[in-house]
Short mmCIF file of C-alpha atoms in Angstrom, two decimals:
data_model
loop_
_atom_site.label_atom_id
_atom_site.label_comp_id
_atom_site.label_asym_id
_atom_site.label_seq_id
_atom_site.Cartn_x
_atom_site.Cartn_y
_atom_site.Cartn_z
CA MET A 1 -7.20 41.70 -155.10
CA LYS A 2 -7.64 38.08 -154.09
CA ARG A 3 -8.59 37.48 -150.48
CA ILE A 4 -6.31 35.11 -148.54
CA ALA A 5 -7.41 32.73 -145.77
CA LEU A 6 -4.63 31.52 -143.49
CA LEU A 7 -4.73 27.84 -142.59
CA THR A 8 -3.39 27.40 -139.06
CA ALA A 9 -2.90 24.28 -136.95
CA MET A 10 -0.88 22.89 -134.08
CA SER A 11 2.67 21.62 -133.82
CA ILE A 12 3.94 18.32 -135.12
CA ILE A 13 7.25 16.60 -135.79
CA SER A 14 6.79 14.59 -138.96
CA VAL A 15 9.80 12.28 -138.73
CA TYR A 16 9.67 8.53 -138.18
CA GLN A 17 12.23 8.61 -135.40
CA ALA A 18 9.92 10.78 -133.28
CA LEU A 19 7.60 7.77 -132.83
CA ALA A 20 4.71 10.19 -132.58
CA CYS A 21 0.96 9.51 -132.48
CA THR A 22 -1.42 6.60 -131.96
CA ASN A 23 -4.86 5.98 -133.54
CA LEU A 24 -7.47 3.46 -132.38
CA LEU A 25 -10.28 2.66 -134.84
CA VAL A 26 -13.62 1.18 -133.75
CA SER A 27 -16.27 0.20 -136.29
CA LYS A 28 -19.98 0.74 -135.67
CA GLY A 29 -20.58 -2.92 -134.87
CA ALA A 30 -17.71 -2.97 -132.37
CA SER A 31 -19.02 -0.11 -130.21
CA LYS A 32 -21.55 -0.38 -127.41
CA ASP A 33 -23.75 2.46 -128.62
CA GLY A 34 -23.35 1.92 -132.37
CA SER A 35 -21.10 4.94 -132.90
CA VAL A 36 -18.02 4.84 -135.10
CA MET A 37 -15.02 5.94 -133.05
CA VAL A 38 -11.48 7.08 -133.78
CA SER A 39 -9.03 8.15 -131.10
CA TYR A 40 -5.82 10.05 -131.76
CA ALA A 41 -2.89 11.18 -129.63
CA ALA A 42 -0.85 13.92 -131.30
CA ASP A 43 2.55 13.36 -129.73
CA SER A 44 5.50 15.69 -130.13
CA HIS A 45 8.06 17.31 -127.86
CA THR A 46 7.37 20.68 -129.54
CA ARG A 47 3.59 20.53 -129.86
CA TYR A 48 1.38 22.99 -127.98
CA GLY A 49 -2.06 21.55 -127.34
CA THR A 50 -4.98 23.67 -128.50
CA LEU A 51 -8.35 22.92 -130.09
CA VAL A 52 -8.66 23.68 -133.80
CA PHE A 53 -11.76 25.75 -134.62
CA MET A 54 -12.59 26.64 -138.23
CA PRO A 55 -16.04 28.19 -138.65
CA GLY A 56 -17.89 27.10 -141.75
CA GLY A 57 -19.40 29.46 -144.28
CA LYS A 58 -19.29 31.03 -147.72
CA HIS A 59 -16.11 32.31 -149.34
CA HIS A 60 -15.50 34.99 -151.93
CA LYS A 61 -14.61 34.15 -155.51
CA GLY A 62 -10.84 34.18 -155.94
CA GLU A 63 -10.13 33.62 -152.26
CA MET A 64 -6.92 31.69 -151.63
CA ILE A 65 -5.66 29.55 -148.75
CA GLU A 66 -2.14 30.28 -147.52
CA VAL A 67 -0.67 26.88 -146.66
CA ARG A 68 1.96 26.56 -143.96
CA GLU A 69 3.48 23.28 -142.85
CA TRP A 70 1.63 21.93 -139.84
CA GLY A 71 3.59 22.79 -136.70
CA LYS A 72 6.68 24.24 -138.33
CA GLU A 73 4.72 27.11 -139.93
CA ARG A 74 7.02 26.93 -142.96
CA PHE A 75 5.35 28.62 -145.93
CA LEU A 76 4.45 26.11 -148.66
CA GLY A 77 2.23 28.02 -151.07
CA TYR A 78 -1.34 28.92 -151.98
CA ILE A 79 -4.32 26.94 -153.22
CA PRO A 80 -7.80 28.20 -154.20
CA GLN A 81 -10.54 28.18 -151.58
CA VAL A 82 -13.87 26.52 -152.38
CA PRO A 83 -17.14 28.52 -152.34
CA TYR A 84 -18.38 26.92 -149.09
CA THR A 85 -16.62 25.15 -146.21
CA TYR A 86 -17.95 23.14 -143.27
CA ASN A 87 -17.58 23.87 -139.58
CA VAL A 88 -14.58 22.10 -138.01
CA ILE A 89 -14.02 21.44 -134.30
CA GLY A 90 -10.70 19.71 -133.72
CA ASN A 91 -10.47 16.86 -136.22
CA MET A 92 -14.22 16.52 -136.82
CA ASN A 93 -16.59 18.50 -139.01
CA GLU A 94 -20.30 19.26 -138.90
CA HIS A 95 -21.08 16.17 -141.04
CA GLN A 96 -19.42 13.91 -138.45
CA VAL A 97 -16.41 13.28 -140.69
CA LEU A 98 -13.40 12.48 -138.50
CA ILE A 99 -9.70 12.24 -139.47
CA GLY A 100 -6.58 11.20 -137.52
CA GLU A 101 -3.01 10.24 -138.44
CA SER A 102 0.32 8.75 -137.42
CA THR A 103 3.69 9.24 -139.11
CA TRP A 104 5.93 6.34 -140.14
CA GLY A 105 8.39 7.99 -142.49
CA GLY A 106 9.28 5.26 -144.96
CA LEU A 107 11.73 5.41 -147.84
CA PRO A 108 13.72 8.68 -147.73
CA GLU A 109 13.77 9.05 -151.53
CA LEU A 110 9.97 9.41 -151.57
CA ILE A 111 9.88 13.06 -150.51
CA ASP A 112 8.68 15.92 -152.73
CA THR A 113 10.57 19.07 -151.76
CA THR A 114 8.43 21.27 -154.05
CA ALA A 115 4.98 20.15 -152.85
CA ILE A 116 2.45 22.57 -151.38
CA LEU A 117 0.33 20.31 -149.15
CA ASP A 118 1.66 18.52 -146.08
CA TYR A 119 -0.52 15.93 -144.36
CA GLY A 120 -1.64 18.32 -141.60
CA SER A 121 -2.86 20.90 -144.09
CA LEU A 122 -4.57 18.15 -146.07
CA ILE A 123 -6.42 16.92 -142.99
CA TYR A 124 -7.95 20.28 -142.14
CA ILE A 125 -8.66 21.34 -145.72
CA THR A 126 -10.35 17.99 -146.29
CA LEU A 127 -12.44 18.34 -143.14
CA GLN A 128 -13.68 21.69 -144.43
CA ARG A 129 -14.87 20.09 -147.67
CA ALA A 130 -15.96 16.46 -147.12
CA SER A 131 -19.38 15.16 -146.07
CA THR A 132 -18.48 11.43 -145.88
CA ALA A 133 -15.37 9.37 -145.18
CA ARG A 134 -15.24 8.14 -148.79
CA GLN A 135 -15.49 11.68 -150.08
CA ALA A 136 -12.74 12.69 -147.66
CA ILE A 137 -10.44 10.05 -149.17
CA GLU A 138 -11.25 11.32 -152.66
CA ILE A 139 -10.63 14.97 -151.75
CA PHE A 140 -7.48 14.17 -149.77
CA THR A 141 -5.85 12.23 -152.60
CA SER A 142 -7.00 14.47 -155.46
CA LEU A 143 -5.64 17.57 -153.74
CA LEU A 144 -2.20 16.06 -153.31
CA ASP A 145 -2.24 14.85 -156.92
CA GLN A 146 -2.78 18.45 -157.97
CA TYR A 147 -0.51 20.29 -155.54
CA GLY A 148 1.98 17.65 -154.42
CA TYR A 149 2.46 15.78 -151.15
CA ALA A 150 4.93 17.51 -148.83
CA SER A 151 5.19 14.81 -146.15
CA SER A 152 6.71 11.38 -145.58
CA GLY A 153 4.85 8.11 -145.00
CA GLU A 154 1.61 8.37 -143.02
CA SER A 155 -1.27 6.26 -141.81
CA ILE A 156 -4.57 8.13 -141.93
CA SER A 157 -7.90 7.32 -140.25
CA PHE A 158 -11.11 8.43 -141.99
CA ALA A 159 -14.49 7.95 -140.32
CA ASP A 160 -18.14 8.95 -140.58
CA PRO A 161 -21.30 7.61 -138.90
CA ASN A 162 -21.26 4.47 -141.06
CA GLU A 163 -17.66 3.61 -141.93
CA VAL A 164 -14.09 3.80 -140.72
CA TRP A 165 -11.17 3.54 -143.16
CA PHE A 166 -7.45 2.92 -142.70
CA MET A 167 -5.06 4.46 -145.25
CA ASP A 168 -1.31 4.06 -145.71
CA ILE A 169 0.22 6.71 -147.95
CA ILE A 170 3.64 7.91 -149.15
CA ALA A 171 4.76 10.35 -151.84
CA ARG A 172 5.34 9.34 -155.44
CA LYS A 173 8.99 9.28 -156.46
CA PRO A 174 9.68 12.85 -157.65
CA LYS A 175 10.69 13.48 -161.25
CA TYR A 176 12.09 16.98 -161.49
CA VAL A 177 12.19 18.91 -164.76
CA ASN A 178 13.68 22.39 -164.51
CA GLY A 179 13.13 22.30 -160.76
CA GLU A 180 9.46 21.29 -160.99
CA ASN A 181 8.14 17.87 -160.01
CA THR A 182 6.22 16.31 -162.90
CA ASN A 183 5.16 13.31 -160.82
CA LYS A 184 3.18 14.94 -158.02
CA GLY A 185 1.00 13.18 -155.51
CA ALA A 186 1.23 9.93 -153.59
CA VAL A 187 0.78 6.19 -153.76
CA TRP A 188 -1.69 4.85 -151.25
CA VAL A 189 -4.06 2.11 -150.17
CA ALA A 190 -7.22 2.59 -148.09
CA VAL A 191 -9.06 -0.34 -146.48
CA ARG A 192 -12.51 -0.19 -144.89
CA ILE A 193 -12.50 -1.78 -141.44
CA PRO A 194 -15.26 -4.46 -141.40
CA ASP A 195 -18.20 -3.96 -139.09
CA GLY A 196 -17.59 -5.51 -135.69
CA CYS A 197 -13.82 -5.09 -135.99
CA ILE A 198 -11.22 -2.81 -134.44
CA SER A 199 -7.94 -1.55 -135.88
CA ALA A 200 -5.07 0.74 -134.92
CA HIS A 201 -1.91 2.38 -136.21
CA ALA A 202 1.03 3.77 -134.27
CA ASN A 203 3.81 5.08 -136.53
CA ALA A 204 4.30 1.96 -138.63
CA ALA A 205 2.81 1.20 -142.06
CA ARG A 206 0.36 -1.68 -141.57
CA ILE A 207 -1.42 -2.49 -144.85
CA THR A 208 0.28 -5.50 -146.43
CA THR A 209 -1.53 -7.30 -149.28
CA PHE A 210 -4.95 -5.96 -150.25
CA PRO A 211 -7.88 -6.85 -152.57
CA LEU A 212 -7.39 -5.47 -156.08
CA ASN A 213 -11.02 -5.67 -157.25
CA ASP A 214 -13.19 -4.73 -154.29
CA PRO A 215 -13.83 -0.95 -154.42
CA GLU A 216 -16.54 -1.25 -151.77
CA ASN A 217 -13.89 -2.21 -149.22
CA CYS A 218 -10.53 -1.21 -150.70
CA LEU A 219 -9.37 1.83 -152.67
CA TYR A 220 -5.85 2.50 -153.96
CA SER A 221 -3.85 4.69 -156.32
CA LYS A 222 -3.45 3.32 -159.82
CA ASP A 223 0.35 3.33 -159.61
CA VAL A 224 0.88 1.96 -156.10
CA ILE A 225 2.30 -1.30 -157.48
CA THR A 226 3.81 -0.04 -160.76
CA GLN A 227 5.92 2.53 -158.90
CA ALA A 228 7.36 -0.23 -156.73
CA ARG A 229 8.24 -2.21 -159.87
CA GLU A 230 9.85 0.82 -161.52
CA MET A 231 11.94 1.45 -158.39
CA GLY A 232 13.08 -2.18 -158.30
CA LEU A 233 11.33 -2.77 -154.97
CA PHE A 234 8.93 -5.48 -156.15
CA SER A 235 8.85 -8.10 -158.90
CA GLY A 236 6.13 -10.57 -157.90
CA LYS A 237 2.47 -10.91 -158.83
CA ASP A 238 0.20 -7.95 -158.13
CA GLU A 239 -1.83 -9.89 -155.58
CA GLU A 240 1.38 -10.61 -153.63
CA PHE A 241 2.30 -6.94 -153.29
CA SER A 242 2.62 -5.68 -149.69
CA PHE A 243 2.43 -1.92 -149.28
CA ALA A 244 3.93 -1.89 -145.78
CA ASP A 245 6.82 -4.23 -146.50
CA THR A 246 7.69 -2.28 -149.65
CA TYR A 247 7.34 1.34 -148.62
CA GLY A 248 7.66 1.13 -144.83
CA PRO A 249 9.59 -2.00 -143.83
CA LEU A 250 9.81 -2.70 -140.11
CA ASP A 251 12.98 -2.36 -138.07
CA PHE A 252 13.44 -2.96 -134.34
CA SER A 253 12.02 0.43 -133.40
CA GLY A 254 9.04 -0.02 -135.71
CA MET A 255 8.19 -3.26 -133.96
CA ARG A 256 9.05 -2.56 -130.32
CA SER A 257 8.00 1.11 -130.14
CA CYS A 258 5.20 1.17 -132.70
CA GLU A 259 3.56 -2.16 -133.50
CA ALA A 260 3.72 -3.09 -129.81
CA ARG A 261 1.18 -0.35 -129.13
CA VAL A 262 -1.22 -1.90 -131.65
CA TRP A 263 -0.53 -5.31 -130.11
CA SER A 264 -1.49 -4.00 -126.67
CA PHE A 265 -4.85 -2.70 -127.96
CA PHE A 266 -5.60 -5.94 -129.82
CA LYS A 267 -4.55 -8.04 -126.81
CA LYS A 268 -6.89 -6.20 -124.47
CA HIS A 269 -9.91 -5.72 -126.72
CA GLY A 270 -9.50 -8.12 -129.64
CA ALA A 271 -11.04 -11.58 -129.91
CA GLU A 272 -7.90 -13.06 -131.50
CA ASP A 273 -5.07 -14.66 -129.51
CA MET A 274 -2.36 -12.01 -129.66
CA ASP A 275 0.26 -13.99 -127.74
CA LYS A 276 1.33 -15.54 -131.04
CA TYR A 277 2.57 -12.10 -132.12
CA ILE A 278 4.67 -11.47 -129.02
CA ASP A 279 7.92 -11.88 -130.97
CA LEU A 280 6.85 -9.03 -133.25
CA ALA A 281 6.01 -6.81 -130.26
CA ARG A 282 9.40 -7.64 -128.74
CA GLY A 283 11.10 -6.45 -131.92
CA GLU A 284 12.37 -9.90 -132.87
CA ASN A 285 10.37 -11.04 -135.91
CA PRO A 286 9.25 -8.51 -138.56
CA LYS A 287 7.78 -11.31 -140.70
CA ASN A 288 5.18 -12.19 -138.07
CA ARG A 289 2.87 -9.36 -139.09
CA MET A 290 -0.34 -8.80 -137.14
CA PRO A 291 -3.62 -8.53 -139.05
CA LEU A 292 -4.75 -5.06 -140.06
CA TYR A 293 -7.88 -5.51 -137.95
CA VAL A 294 -9.39 -8.05 -135.55
CA LYS A 295 -12.86 -8.82 -134.27
CA ALA A 296 -13.66 -7.01 -131.04
CA LYS A 297 -13.73 -9.27 -127.97
CA GLU A 298 -16.55 -7.19 -126.53
CA LYS A 299 -18.24 -4.00 -127.66
CA LEU A 300 -16.33 -0.91 -126.59
CA SER A 301 -17.70 2.21 -124.92
CA VAL A 302 -16.22 5.66 -125.40
CA LYS A 303 -14.76 5.31 -121.89
CA ASP A 304 -13.10 2.02 -122.91
CA VAL A 305 -11.41 3.75 -125.84
CA ALA A 306 -10.39 6.74 -123.71
CA ASP A 307 -8.85 4.46 -121.09
CA MET A 308 -6.98 2.48 -123.76
CA MET A 309 -5.33 5.76 -124.74
CA ARG A 310 -3.96 5.77 -121.18
CA ASP A 311 -2.24 2.41 -121.63
CA HIS A 312 1.30 1.85 -120.31
CA TYR A 313 1.33 -1.88 -121.15
CA GLU A 314 -0.08 -2.66 -117.70
CA GLY A 315 -0.49 -6.40 -117.19
CA THR A 316 1.92 -7.35 -119.99
CA GLU A 317 5.63 -8.17 -120.02
CA PHE A 318 6.26 -4.58 -121.16
CA ASP A 319 4.48 -3.06 -118.11
CA MET A 320 6.13 0.32 -117.61
CA THR A 321 5.13 0.55 -113.94
CA LYS A 322 7.55 -2.31 -113.22
CA GLY A 323 11.33 -2.58 -113.03
CA ILE A 324 14.06 -0.19 -112.01
CA GLY A 325 13.16 2.11 -114.91
CA ALA A 326 9.96 3.02 -113.06
CA GLY A 327 12.03 4.41 -110.19
CA GLY A 328 10.80 4.27 -106.63
CA ASN A 329 7.23 5.32 -107.40
CA GLU A 330 6.14 3.10 -110.30
CA VAL A 331 6.35 5.89 -112.87
CA PRO A 332 5.19 4.48 -116.25
CA TYR A 333 7.21 6.98 -118.28
CA ARG A 334 10.73 7.00 -119.67
CA TRP A 335 12.41 10.23 -120.65
CA ARG A 336 13.96 10.44 -124.10
CA PRO A 337 16.01 9.16 -125.79
CA SER A 338 14.41 5.72 -125.75
CA SER A 339 17.62 3.88 -126.49
CA ILE A 340 20.29 3.43 -123.82
CA GLU A 341 23.97 2.64 -124.37
CA ILE A 342 26.55 2.55 -121.60
CA ASP A 343 29.70 0.56 -120.86
CA GLY A 344 29.42 -1.09 -124.26
CA LYS A 345 25.93 -2.43 -123.54
CA LYS A 346 22.54 -1.44 -124.96
CA ALA A 347 18.98 -1.34 -123.67
CA HIS A 348 15.64 0.03 -124.85
CA ASN A 349 12.85 1.84 -123.02
CA GLU A 350 9.27 1.04 -123.99
CA ARG A 351 7.07 3.52 -125.83
CA ALA A 352 3.44 3.14 -124.73
CA ILE A 353 0.25 4.73 -126.08
CA ALA A 354 0.17 7.19 -123.16
CA THR A 355 3.28 9.35 -123.27
CA GLN A 356 4.51 12.54 -121.68
CA GLN A 357 4.97 14.50 -124.91
CA THR A 358 1.34 14.41 -126.08
CA GLY A 359 0.20 17.83 -127.27
CA PHE A 360 -3.46 16.95 -127.55
CA TRP A 361 -5.59 13.84 -127.91
CA PHE A 362 -9.19 12.97 -128.61
CA VAL A 363 -11.84 10.32 -128.95
CA GLY A 364 -14.27 11.21 -131.72
CA GLN A 365 -17.74 9.68 -131.88
CA CYS A 366 -19.74 9.62 -135.13
CA ARG A 367 -23.27 8.83 -133.97
CA GLY A 368 -25.46 7.96 -136.94
CA TRP A 369 -28.74 7.61 -135.04
CA LEU A 370 -28.66 11.35 -134.32
CA PRO A 371 -28.86 14.26 -136.78
CA ASN A 372 -25.44 15.59 -137.73
CA HIS A 373 -25.68 18.74 -135.62
CA ILE A 374 -26.08 16.55 -132.52
CA GLY A 375 -24.33 13.33 -133.54
CA GLY A 376 -20.79 14.63 -133.97
CA LEU A 377 -19.19 14.45 -130.52
CA PHE A 378 -15.52 15.31 -130.08
CA TRP A 379 -14.02 14.36 -126.71
CA PHE A 380 -10.87 16.46 -126.42
CA ALA A 381 -7.97 16.83 -123.99
CA VAL A 382 -4.49 18.36 -123.91
CA ASP A 383 -1.23 16.81 -122.71
CA ASP A 384 -0.54 13.24 -121.57
CA ALA A 385 -3.67 11.05 -121.70
CA GLY A 386 -2.59 9.30 -118.50
CA THR A 387 -3.49 12.35 -116.41
CA ALA A 388 -5.62 14.46 -118.79
CA PRO A 389 -9.44 14.65 -118.61
CA LEU A 390 -11.54 14.70 -121.77
CA SER A 391 -14.10 17.44 -122.28
CA PRO A 392 -17.02 17.02 -124.73
CA PHE A 393 -17.27 19.39 -127.70
CA TYR A 394 -20.13 19.09 -130.18
CA ALA A 395 -18.91 19.39 -133.77
CA CYS A 396 -21.66 21.90 -134.55
CA SER A 397 -20.26 24.40 -132.03
CA THR A 398 -19.91 27.96 -133.24
CA GLU A 399 -17.36 28.95 -130.58
CA ILE A 400 -14.95 27.27 -128.16
CA SER A 401 -13.56 27.87 -124.68
CA ASP A 402 -10.72 30.39 -124.45
CA HIS A 403 -8.83 27.91 -122.27
CA TYR A 404 -8.31 25.70 -125.35
CA ARG A 405 -7.98 28.39 -127.99
CA LEU A 406 -5.01 28.81 -130.33
CA GLY A 407 -3.03 31.87 -129.26
CA ASN A 408 -3.55 31.44 -125.52
CA GLY A 409 0.08 30.73 -124.69
CA SER A 410 2.58 28.66 -126.64
CA MET A 411 5.38 26.19 -126.02
CA LEU A 412 7.59 29.20 -125.26
CA GLU A 413 4.99 31.35 -123.45
CA TYR A 414 3.30 30.32 -120.21
CA SER A 415 -0.35 31.33 -119.86
CA PRO A 416 -2.20 30.98 -116.54
CA THR A 417 -5.50 30.65 -118.44
CA SER A 418 -4.35 27.87 -120.78
CA MET A 419 -5.64 24.34 -120.15
CA PHE A 420 -2.44 22.97 -121.72
CA TRP A 421 -0.21 24.68 -119.16
CA LEU A 422 -2.53 23.87 -116.25
CA GLN A 423 -2.66 20.21 -117.25
CA ASN A 424 1.13 20.14 -117.60
CA ARG A 425 1.51 21.46 -114.05
CA ILE A 426 -0.58 18.56 -112.76
CA ALA A 427 1.15 15.96 -114.94
CA GLN A 428 4.67 17.09 -114.04
CA PHE A 429 3.80 16.85 -110.35
CA ALA A 430 2.19 13.43 -110.81
CA TYR A 431 5.37 12.13 -112.47
CA LEU A 432 7.24 12.65 -109.19
CA ARG A 433 5.18 10.02 -107.31
CA TYR A 434 2.93 8.40 -109.87
CA ASN A 435 1.72 5.58 -107.63
CA HIS A 436 0.28 8.18 -105.23
CA ILE A 437 -0.29 11.48 -107.04
CA GLY A 438 -0.94 9.91 -110.43
CA LYS A 439 -3.38 7.48 -108.86
CA GLU A 440 -5.43 10.27 -107.30
CA VAL A 441 -5.40 12.29 -110.52
CA ARG A 442 -6.69 9.27 -112.41
CA GLU A 443 -9.52 8.88 -109.90
CA ARG A 444 -10.51 12.50 -110.52
CA VAL A 445 -10.29 11.96 -114.30
CA ASP A 446 -12.57 8.92 -114.14
CA GLU A 447 -15.09 10.70 -111.95
CA HIS A 448 -15.17 13.68 -114.32
CA GLU A 449 -15.52 11.64 -117.50
CA LEU A 450 -18.30 9.42 -116.15
CA ASN A 451 -20.19 12.56 -115.13
CA MET A 452 -19.64 14.04 -118.58
CA ILE A 453 -21.06 10.95 -120.27
CA LYS A 454 -24.26 11.48 -118.26
CA ALA A 455 -24.25 15.20 -119.03
CA VAL A 456 -23.89 14.52 -122.76
CA ALA A 457 -26.89 12.17 -122.70
CA ALA A 458 -28.98 14.94 -121.12
CA ALA A 459 -27.69 17.51 -123.63
CA ASP A 460 -28.53 15.16 -126.52
CA ALA A 461 -32.10 14.82 -125.28
CA GLN A 462 -32.56 18.57 -124.89
CA ALA A 463 -31.12 19.25 -128.35
CA LEU A 464 -33.38 16.65 -129.96
CA ALA A 465 -36.40 18.44 -128.55
CA ALA A 466 -35.33 21.77 -130.08
CA LYS A 467 -35.18 23.11 -133.62
CA GLN A 468 -31.75 22.90 -135.26
CA LYS A 469 -30.74 26.55 -134.86
CA LYS A 470 -31.67 26.56 -131.19
CA ALA A 471 -30.05 23.15 -130.67
CA VAL A 472 -26.75 24.42 -132.11
CA GLU A 473 -26.85 27.36 -129.71
CA MET A 474 -27.58 25.05 -126.77
CA LEU A 475 -24.84 22.56 -127.67
CA THR A 476 -22.29 25.33 -128.23
CA GLU A 477 -23.11 26.78 -124.81
CA PHE A 478 -22.89 23.31 -123.27
CA SER A 479 -19.47 22.63 -124.84
CA VAL A 480 -18.02 25.97 -123.75
CA ASN A 481 -19.48 25.81 -120.25
CA GLN A 482 -18.25 22.28 -119.59
CA ALA A 483 -14.73 23.18 -120.75
CA ASN A 484 -14.68 26.30 -118.60
CA ALA A 485 -15.98 24.39 -115.58
CA LEU A 486 -13.30 21.74 -116.05
CA PHE A 487 -10.56 24.37 -116.12
CA LYS A 488 -11.85 25.83 -112.85
CA LYS A 489 -12.07 22.38 -111.27
CA TRP A 490 -8.59 21.42 -112.48
CA LYS A 491 -7.09 24.65 -111.17
CA ALA A 492 -8.42 23.76 -107.73
CA LEU A 493 -7.01 20.25 -108.15
CA ASP A 494 -3.57 21.64 -108.97
CA GLU A 495 -3.54 23.67 -105.75
CA TYR A 496 -4.92 20.81 -103.66
CA LEU A 497 -2.29 18.34 -104.91
CA LEU A 498 0.55 20.70 -104.05
CA VAL A 499 -0.70 21.13 -100.50
CA LYS A 500 -1.30 17.41 -99.99
CA TYR A 501 1.84 15.93 -101.56
CA MET A 502 4.62 18.53 -101.12
CA ASP A 503 8.15 17.41 -100.19
CA GLY A 504 7.54 13.72 -100.79
CA ASN A 505 5.02 13.56 -97.95
CA THR A 506 1.27 12.93 -97.81
CA LYS A 507 -0.91 14.97 -95.47
CA HIS A 508 -3.67 13.31 -93.44
CA GLN A 509 -7.27 14.04 -94.42
CA ASN A 510 -10.66 13.93 -92.78
CA PRO A 511 -13.49 11.79 -94.24
CA ASP A 512 -14.85 14.88 -96.05
CA GLY A 513 -11.51 15.46 -97.78
CA THR A 514 -10.37 18.43 -95.72
CA PHE A 515 -6.89 18.32 -94.22
CA LYS A 516 -6.43 17.38 -90.58
CA ASN A 517 -4.75 19.82 -88.20
CA ASN A 518 -2.61 19.08 -85.15
CA GLY A 519 -5.42 19.82 -82.70
CA HIS A 520 -3.83 23.06 -81.53
CA SER A 521 -3.98 25.21 -84.65
CA THR A 522 -6.06 25.10 -87.83
CA LYS A 523 -2.94 26.20 -89.72
CA ILE A 524 -0.58 23.38 -88.71
CA PRO A 525 -0.93 19.74 -89.79
CA PRO A 526 0.03 16.69 -87.75
CA GLN A 527 3.13 14.77 -88.78
CA PRO A 528 2.51 13.70 -92.40
CA MET A 529 2.79 10.21 -93.84
CA PHE A 530 6.07 9.13 -95.44
CA PRO A 531 5.02 6.68 -98.18
CA GLY A 532 8.58 5.91 -99.28
CA TYR A 533 9.44 3.78 -102.28
CA SER A 534 8.45 0.61 -104.09
CA ASP A 535 9.97 -2.73 -103.04
CA THR A 536 11.81 -3.00 -106.37
CA TYR A 537 13.54 0.29 -105.72
CA LYS A 538 14.35 -0.57 -102.10
CA ARG A 539 16.03 -3.80 -103.17
CA ALA A 540 18.07 -1.97 -105.80
CA VAL A 541 19.29 0.55 -103.23
CA VAL A 542 20.16 -2.18 -100.71
CA ASN A 543 22.04 -4.19 -103.34
CA GLU A 544 23.94 -1.10 -104.48
CA GLN A 545 25.03 -0.27 -100.94
CA LYS A 546 26.24 -3.84 -100.37
CA ARG A 547 28.88 -3.39 -103.06
#
């Protein structure tokens, strides 16, 4: 009997309208330490945040993988397992190969209802098999050619210690014969991001025209243009063909809710003047496409990338801490739906990189100056990046913390030992008074992450001095211990915040952080502070009461 390995993963909504997920791509020459970095926020209102862990090793002849659609757990089929697979922690494997994604949907007729591999399954199967980013692209595309592509349009990030690639992909137009698709696979283009440059994708196809004869820097499916011609979507010269405009044309939402996130990253960290693309970010001009990548204004640290994942358009005209939508406490979040219609009038709420429905997010570092068992560093967090602290996990790790493990709670089952549920408790409370509670949480996040950067440097040095087997043991222990310590620290933070900020008040504290008492009893505080509301909110209330 054939053995069956079950491929499991976390939740996702793979529809364009969900506006889910953001990736930031940083080439080796654009990073301060020479690492290649990719960040990814996996955003969905049904996603439960856990850390994927797939131990590497040998597999029996005839072993099969049971494929279930990522998140929905819908059975798709079986594919053969390979003789040996690599260790996978999150979205990074032991060879420092790193993969992220964002969904953009695209043309509805380009969906294969008989395919076996959805993009989530492809990501994790590829990570188990690829030792470089280029090989990952080859494996990813060859698998879907063989078994079919069961998803809509996607942008995929592929990285290793030397390169970072940007792919746009969508299914081939199905041709069914007796219920079977004879035109399996996908059309796609993958572009290598030049050294010294940064890129991003956020639920909108972004590759327009591309070089046709430069395999060192651009790869593509042989039929990416011919399919468009056959479908009547394109009739120009090959060199004029735009993948994004053909297979994923922009609408208002694609510009204002998706490309605006890329614009914000480029504006803050790119060397190019991004003000000339403001009409695109506003959702006004789909023809004013931004470049796929830009030169970095300055070299980025891992902390820079992490903090960009916390962006709410601060300092731009889309700043979500401003306006009546932010309420009385400068809350940079807008509950769904994003569109508003009332009294015959319409409005639109912004969609920033940081968002409340994030299941998990990461910043992966591929560090080529270190051996693979030390170089692969996966900074991981659950829930909204705005309030969630990253914890370092080495990609060589042979176990993970139970607080992040799949099966410890779910979106329908609360678990007091789950980091996802603990982090959600803190985030939900911070949303009540973001300019006070959220501010303090962010201070704690920054303190933690800066300490972890120092701790990682020390762990690197210790691992370099040890033989590989011992180093893997040390780095596994480090990863687990740091995650466990963070959970303990965050549990104390949750309790502290409730005591300090209950009922819209703020309790007074001593210089050492303890709470002041009323001078008569250690159990009773003095009258608390009443911080009130922002000036914008006060004016709105006054104006309303004048009517």
